[in-house]
Short mmCIF file of N, CA and C in Angstrom, two decimals:
data_model
loop_
_atom_site.label_atom_id
_atom_site.label_comp_id
_atom_site.label_asym_id
_atom_site.label_seq_id
_atom_site.Cartn_x
_atom_site.Cartn_y
_atom_site.Cartn_z
N ILE A 1 0.86 -1.17 0.00
CA ILE A 1 0.00 0.00 0.00
C ILE A 1 0.90 1.23 0.00
N PRO A 2 0.69 2.16 -0.91
CA PRO A 2 1.53 3.35 -0.99
C PRO A 2 1.47 4.20 0.29
N HIS A 3 2.48 5.04 0.46
CA HIS A 3 2.70 5.76 1.71
C HIS A 3 1.50 6.51 2.28
N PRO A 4 0.86 7.43 1.59
CA PRO A 4 -0.16 8.18 2.32
C PRO A 4 -1.36 7.32 2.70
N PHE A 5 -1.55 6.22 2.02
CA PHE A 5 -2.74 5.41 2.24
C PHE A 5 -2.53 4.29 3.24
N ASP A 6 -1.27 3.99 3.60
CA ASP A 6 -1.03 2.90 4.54
C ASP A 6 -1.44 3.27 5.95
N ARG A 7 -1.63 4.55 6.23
CA ARG A 7 -2.05 4.99 7.56
C ARG A 7 -3.54 5.32 7.63
N LYS A 8 -4.24 5.22 6.52
CA LYS A 8 -5.66 5.56 6.48
C LYS A 8 -6.50 4.37 6.92
N LYS A 9 -7.69 4.65 7.43
CA LYS A 9 -8.61 3.60 7.81
C LYS A 9 -9.14 2.93 6.54
N ARG A 10 -9.14 1.61 6.55
CA ARG A 10 -9.63 0.88 5.39
C ARG A 10 -11.12 0.64 5.53
N MET A 11 -11.81 0.69 4.42
CA MET A 11 -13.25 0.51 4.43
C MET A 11 -13.66 -0.53 3.40
N VAL A 12 -14.84 -1.08 3.57
CA VAL A 12 -15.40 -2.04 2.63
C VAL A 12 -16.48 -1.34 1.83
N ILE A 13 -16.39 -1.45 0.51
CA ILE A 13 -17.39 -0.88 -0.37
C ILE A 13 -18.31 -2.02 -0.80
N PRO A 14 -19.53 -2.09 -0.28
CA PRO A 14 -20.40 -3.22 -0.59
C PRO A 14 -20.68 -3.37 -2.08
N ALA A 15 -20.76 -2.26 -2.81
CA ALA A 15 -21.07 -2.34 -4.24
C ALA A 15 -19.93 -2.97 -5.03
N ALA A 16 -18.73 -3.07 -4.44
CA ALA A 16 -17.59 -3.63 -5.15
C ALA A 16 -17.28 -5.08 -4.75
N LEU A 17 -18.05 -5.64 -3.84
CA LEU A 17 -17.77 -7.00 -3.40
C LEU A 17 -18.09 -8.02 -4.48
N LYS A 18 -17.17 -8.95 -4.66
CA LYS A 18 -17.34 -9.99 -5.68
C LYS A 18 -18.61 -10.80 -5.43
N VAL A 19 -18.86 -11.11 -4.17
CA VAL A 19 -20.00 -11.95 -3.84
C VAL A 19 -21.32 -11.27 -4.18
N LEU A 20 -21.34 -9.95 -4.20
CA LEU A 20 -22.56 -9.22 -4.54
C LEU A 20 -22.65 -8.87 -6.02
N ARG A 21 -21.51 -8.76 -6.69
CA ARG A 21 -21.51 -8.32 -8.08
C ARG A 21 -21.61 -9.46 -9.09
N LEU A 22 -21.00 -10.60 -8.77
CA LEU A 22 -20.98 -11.70 -9.74
C LEU A 22 -22.03 -12.75 -9.41
N ARG A 23 -22.62 -13.31 -10.46
CA ARG A 23 -23.53 -14.42 -10.26
C ARG A 23 -22.71 -15.67 -9.94
N PRO A 24 -23.27 -16.61 -9.19
CA PRO A 24 -22.49 -17.76 -8.73
C PRO A 24 -21.88 -18.61 -9.84
N GLU A 25 -22.51 -18.68 -10.99
CA GLU A 25 -21.99 -19.55 -12.04
C GLU A 25 -20.92 -18.88 -12.91
N ARG A 26 -20.69 -17.60 -12.72
CA ARG A 26 -19.70 -16.88 -13.54
C ARG A 26 -18.28 -17.20 -13.11
N LYS A 27 -17.38 -17.25 -14.10
CA LYS A 27 -15.97 -17.45 -13.81
C LYS A 27 -15.34 -16.11 -13.43
N PHE A 28 -14.27 -16.16 -12.65
CA PHE A 28 -13.57 -14.95 -12.25
C PHE A 28 -12.09 -15.27 -12.07
N CYS A 29 -11.27 -14.24 -12.01
CA CYS A 29 -9.85 -14.42 -11.74
C CYS A 29 -9.35 -13.20 -10.98
N LYS A 30 -8.16 -13.33 -10.43
CA LYS A 30 -7.52 -12.22 -9.73
C LYS A 30 -6.53 -11.56 -10.67
N LEU A 31 -6.37 -10.26 -10.54
CA LEU A 31 -5.49 -9.52 -11.43
C LEU A 31 -4.05 -10.00 -11.32
N GLY A 32 -3.59 -10.32 -10.10
CA GLY A 32 -2.22 -10.80 -9.92
C GLY A 32 -1.97 -12.12 -10.63
N ASP A 33 -2.95 -13.03 -10.57
CA ASP A 33 -2.80 -14.32 -11.26
C ASP A 33 -2.76 -14.13 -12.77
N LEU A 34 -3.65 -13.29 -13.27
CA LEU A 34 -3.71 -13.03 -14.71
C LEU A 34 -2.42 -12.37 -15.20
N SER A 35 -1.92 -11.40 -14.43
CA SER A 35 -0.69 -10.71 -14.80
C SER A 35 0.50 -11.67 -14.78
N ASN A 36 0.51 -12.56 -13.81
CA ASN A 36 1.60 -13.53 -13.70
C ASN A 36 1.64 -14.46 -14.92
N LEU A 37 0.48 -14.81 -15.44
CA LEU A 37 0.43 -15.66 -16.63
C LEU A 37 1.03 -14.97 -17.85
N PHE A 38 0.96 -13.64 -17.88
CA PHE A 38 1.44 -12.91 -19.04
C PHE A 38 2.79 -12.22 -18.80
N GLY A 39 3.57 -12.71 -17.83
CA GLY A 39 4.95 -12.26 -17.71
C GLY A 39 5.26 -11.29 -16.60
N TRP A 40 4.33 -10.99 -15.74
CA TRP A 40 4.61 -10.09 -14.61
C TRP A 40 5.49 -10.82 -13.61
N LYS A 41 6.56 -10.19 -13.15
CA LYS A 41 7.59 -10.89 -12.38
C LYS A 41 7.55 -10.61 -10.88
N HIS A 42 6.53 -9.96 -10.39
CA HIS A 42 6.56 -9.51 -8.99
C HIS A 42 5.54 -10.19 -8.09
N LYS A 43 4.99 -11.32 -8.51
CA LYS A 43 3.98 -11.99 -7.70
C LYS A 43 4.55 -12.46 -6.36
N GLU A 44 5.75 -13.04 -6.36
CA GLU A 44 6.35 -13.51 -5.12
C GLU A 44 6.62 -12.35 -4.17
N LEU A 45 7.08 -11.23 -4.71
CA LEU A 45 7.34 -10.05 -3.89
C LEU A 45 6.06 -9.56 -3.22
N ILE A 46 4.99 -9.48 -3.98
CA ILE A 46 3.71 -9.02 -3.44
C ILE A 46 3.21 -9.98 -2.37
N GLU A 47 3.36 -11.28 -2.59
CA GLU A 47 2.93 -12.26 -1.59
C GLU A 47 3.74 -12.11 -0.30
N ARG A 48 5.05 -11.90 -0.43
CA ARG A 48 5.90 -11.74 0.76
C ARG A 48 5.53 -10.46 1.52
N LEU A 49 5.31 -9.38 0.79
CA LEU A 49 4.92 -8.13 1.44
C LEU A 49 3.55 -8.24 2.09
N GLU A 50 2.66 -9.00 1.48
CA GLU A 50 1.33 -9.20 2.05
C GLU A 50 1.41 -9.99 3.36
N VAL A 51 2.29 -10.97 3.42
CA VAL A 51 2.48 -11.72 4.67
C VAL A 51 3.01 -10.80 5.75
N GLN A 52 3.98 -9.95 5.41
CA GLN A 52 4.51 -8.99 6.38
C GLN A 52 3.43 -8.03 6.86
N ARG A 53 2.59 -7.57 5.94
CA ARG A 53 1.51 -6.65 6.30
C ARG A 53 0.53 -7.31 7.25
N LYS A 54 0.21 -8.58 7.00
CA LYS A 54 -0.74 -9.28 7.87
C LYS A 54 -0.17 -9.47 9.27
N VAL A 55 1.13 -9.74 9.38
CA VAL A 55 1.77 -9.90 10.69
C VAL A 55 1.70 -8.57 11.46
N LYS A 56 2.05 -7.48 10.78
CA LYS A 56 1.99 -6.17 11.43
C LYS A 56 0.56 -5.80 11.82
N SER A 57 -0.37 -6.12 10.95
CA SER A 57 -1.77 -5.80 11.21
C SER A 57 -2.29 -6.57 12.41
N GLU A 58 -1.91 -7.84 12.53
CA GLU A 58 -2.34 -8.64 13.66
C GLU A 58 -1.76 -8.11 14.97
N ALA A 59 -0.48 -7.71 14.94
CA ALA A 59 0.15 -7.15 16.14
C ALA A 59 -0.53 -5.85 16.54
N TYR A 60 -0.84 -5.00 15.56
CA TYR A 60 -1.53 -3.74 15.84
C TYR A 60 -2.90 -4.01 16.44
N HIS A 61 -3.62 -4.99 15.88
CA HIS A 61 -4.96 -5.28 16.38
C HIS A 61 -4.92 -5.79 17.82
N LYS A 62 -3.96 -6.67 18.12
CA LYS A 62 -3.83 -7.19 19.48
C LYS A 62 -3.52 -6.06 20.46
N LYS A 63 -2.64 -5.14 20.05
CA LYS A 63 -2.30 -4.01 20.91
C LYS A 63 -3.51 -3.10 21.12
N LYS A 64 -4.28 -2.89 20.06
CA LYS A 64 -5.46 -2.03 20.14
C LYS A 64 -6.51 -2.64 21.06
N VAL A 65 -6.73 -3.95 20.96
CA VAL A 65 -7.71 -4.63 21.80
C VAL A 65 -7.27 -4.58 23.26
N ALA A 66 -5.98 -4.80 23.52
CA ALA A 66 -5.46 -4.76 24.89
C ALA A 66 -5.62 -3.36 25.48
N THR A 67 -5.33 -2.35 24.69
CA THR A 67 -5.49 -0.97 25.16
C THR A 67 -6.95 -0.66 25.45
N SER A 68 -7.82 -1.11 24.60
CA SER A 68 -9.25 -0.89 24.79
C SER A 68 -9.75 -1.56 26.07
N ARG A 69 -9.31 -2.80 26.29
CA ARG A 69 -9.72 -3.52 27.50
C ARG A 69 -9.22 -2.83 28.76
N SER A 70 -7.94 -2.42 28.73
CA SER A 70 -7.39 -1.77 29.92
C SER A 70 -8.07 -0.43 30.18
N ARG A 71 -8.45 0.26 29.11
CA ARG A 71 -9.15 1.53 29.28
C ARG A 71 -10.53 1.31 29.89
N LYS A 72 -11.23 0.27 29.43
CA LYS A 72 -12.56 -0.04 29.98
C LYS A 72 -12.47 -0.39 31.46
N THR A 73 -11.48 -1.22 31.81
CA THR A 73 -11.35 -1.60 33.22
C THR A 73 -10.96 -0.40 34.06
N ALA A 74 -10.13 0.48 33.53
CA ALA A 74 -9.74 1.68 34.28
C ALA A 74 -10.94 2.59 34.48
N ILE A 75 -11.79 2.71 33.49
CA ILE A 75 -12.97 3.57 33.61
C ILE A 75 -13.93 3.01 34.66
N THR A 76 -14.08 1.68 34.69
CA THR A 76 -14.98 1.10 35.68
C THR A 76 -14.42 1.18 37.09
N LYS A 77 -13.11 1.18 37.25
CA LYS A 77 -12.50 1.20 38.58
C LYS A 77 -12.35 2.61 39.17
N VAL A 78 -12.42 3.62 38.32
CA VAL A 78 -12.17 4.98 38.81
C VAL A 78 -13.33 5.45 39.69
N LYS A 79 -12.98 6.14 40.76
CA LYS A 79 -13.96 6.70 41.67
C LYS A 79 -13.95 8.22 41.50
N VAL A 80 -15.13 8.77 41.25
CA VAL A 80 -15.25 10.22 41.06
C VAL A 80 -16.00 10.80 42.25
N SER A 81 -15.46 11.87 42.81
CA SER A 81 -16.12 12.49 43.95
C SER A 81 -17.41 13.18 43.50
N ALA A 82 -18.26 13.49 44.44
CA ALA A 82 -19.57 14.08 44.13
C ALA A 82 -19.42 15.44 43.46
N GLU A 83 -18.48 16.24 43.93
CA GLU A 83 -18.31 17.58 43.33
C GLU A 83 -17.74 17.48 41.91
N ASP A 84 -16.84 16.53 41.70
CA ASP A 84 -16.32 16.33 40.34
C ASP A 84 -17.41 15.79 39.41
N GLN A 85 -18.28 14.95 39.95
CA GLN A 85 -19.38 14.41 39.16
C GLN A 85 -20.31 15.54 38.72
N LYS A 86 -20.56 16.51 39.60
CA LYS A 86 -21.42 17.66 39.24
C LYS A 86 -20.79 18.47 38.12
N VAL A 87 -19.47 18.66 38.19
CA VAL A 87 -18.75 19.42 37.15
C VAL A 87 -18.83 18.66 35.82
N LEU A 88 -18.65 17.35 35.87
CA LEU A 88 -18.74 16.55 34.64
C LEU A 88 -20.13 16.59 34.04
N GLU A 89 -21.16 16.51 34.89
CA GLU A 89 -22.53 16.57 34.39
C GLU A 89 -22.84 17.94 33.78
N ALA A 90 -22.31 18.99 34.39
CA ALA A 90 -22.54 20.34 33.86
C ALA A 90 -21.87 20.50 32.49
N ALA A 91 -20.73 19.80 32.30
CA ALA A 91 -20.03 19.89 31.02
C ALA A 91 -20.61 18.90 30.01
N GLY A 92 -21.49 17.99 30.46
CA GLY A 92 -22.12 17.05 29.54
C GLY A 92 -21.35 15.75 29.35
N PHE A 93 -20.52 15.36 30.31
CA PHE A 93 -19.71 14.16 30.17
C PHE A 93 -20.18 12.99 31.02
N ALA A 94 -21.26 13.11 31.74
CA ALA A 94 -21.65 11.98 32.59
C ALA A 94 -23.13 11.76 32.61
#
């Protein structure tokens, strides 16, 4: 994934999904496979980079889930005094 887009949130476009666009009996292929048949020499490189991306993505996801869990437990354990609670309610946070 090129530089400015590797840090962007990825989204799914339902209108572009193969399962929604193609009828079940239709044949299909992947662009990388088709290109490889006609002389493209970078399929192995792309596969290796994709494996690296998946490893990094899994590590990021595990870290994100752990952070989220610890934040939830910290929020449930925190004790707020009555006067601080009034200030939070006045500001619209509680």
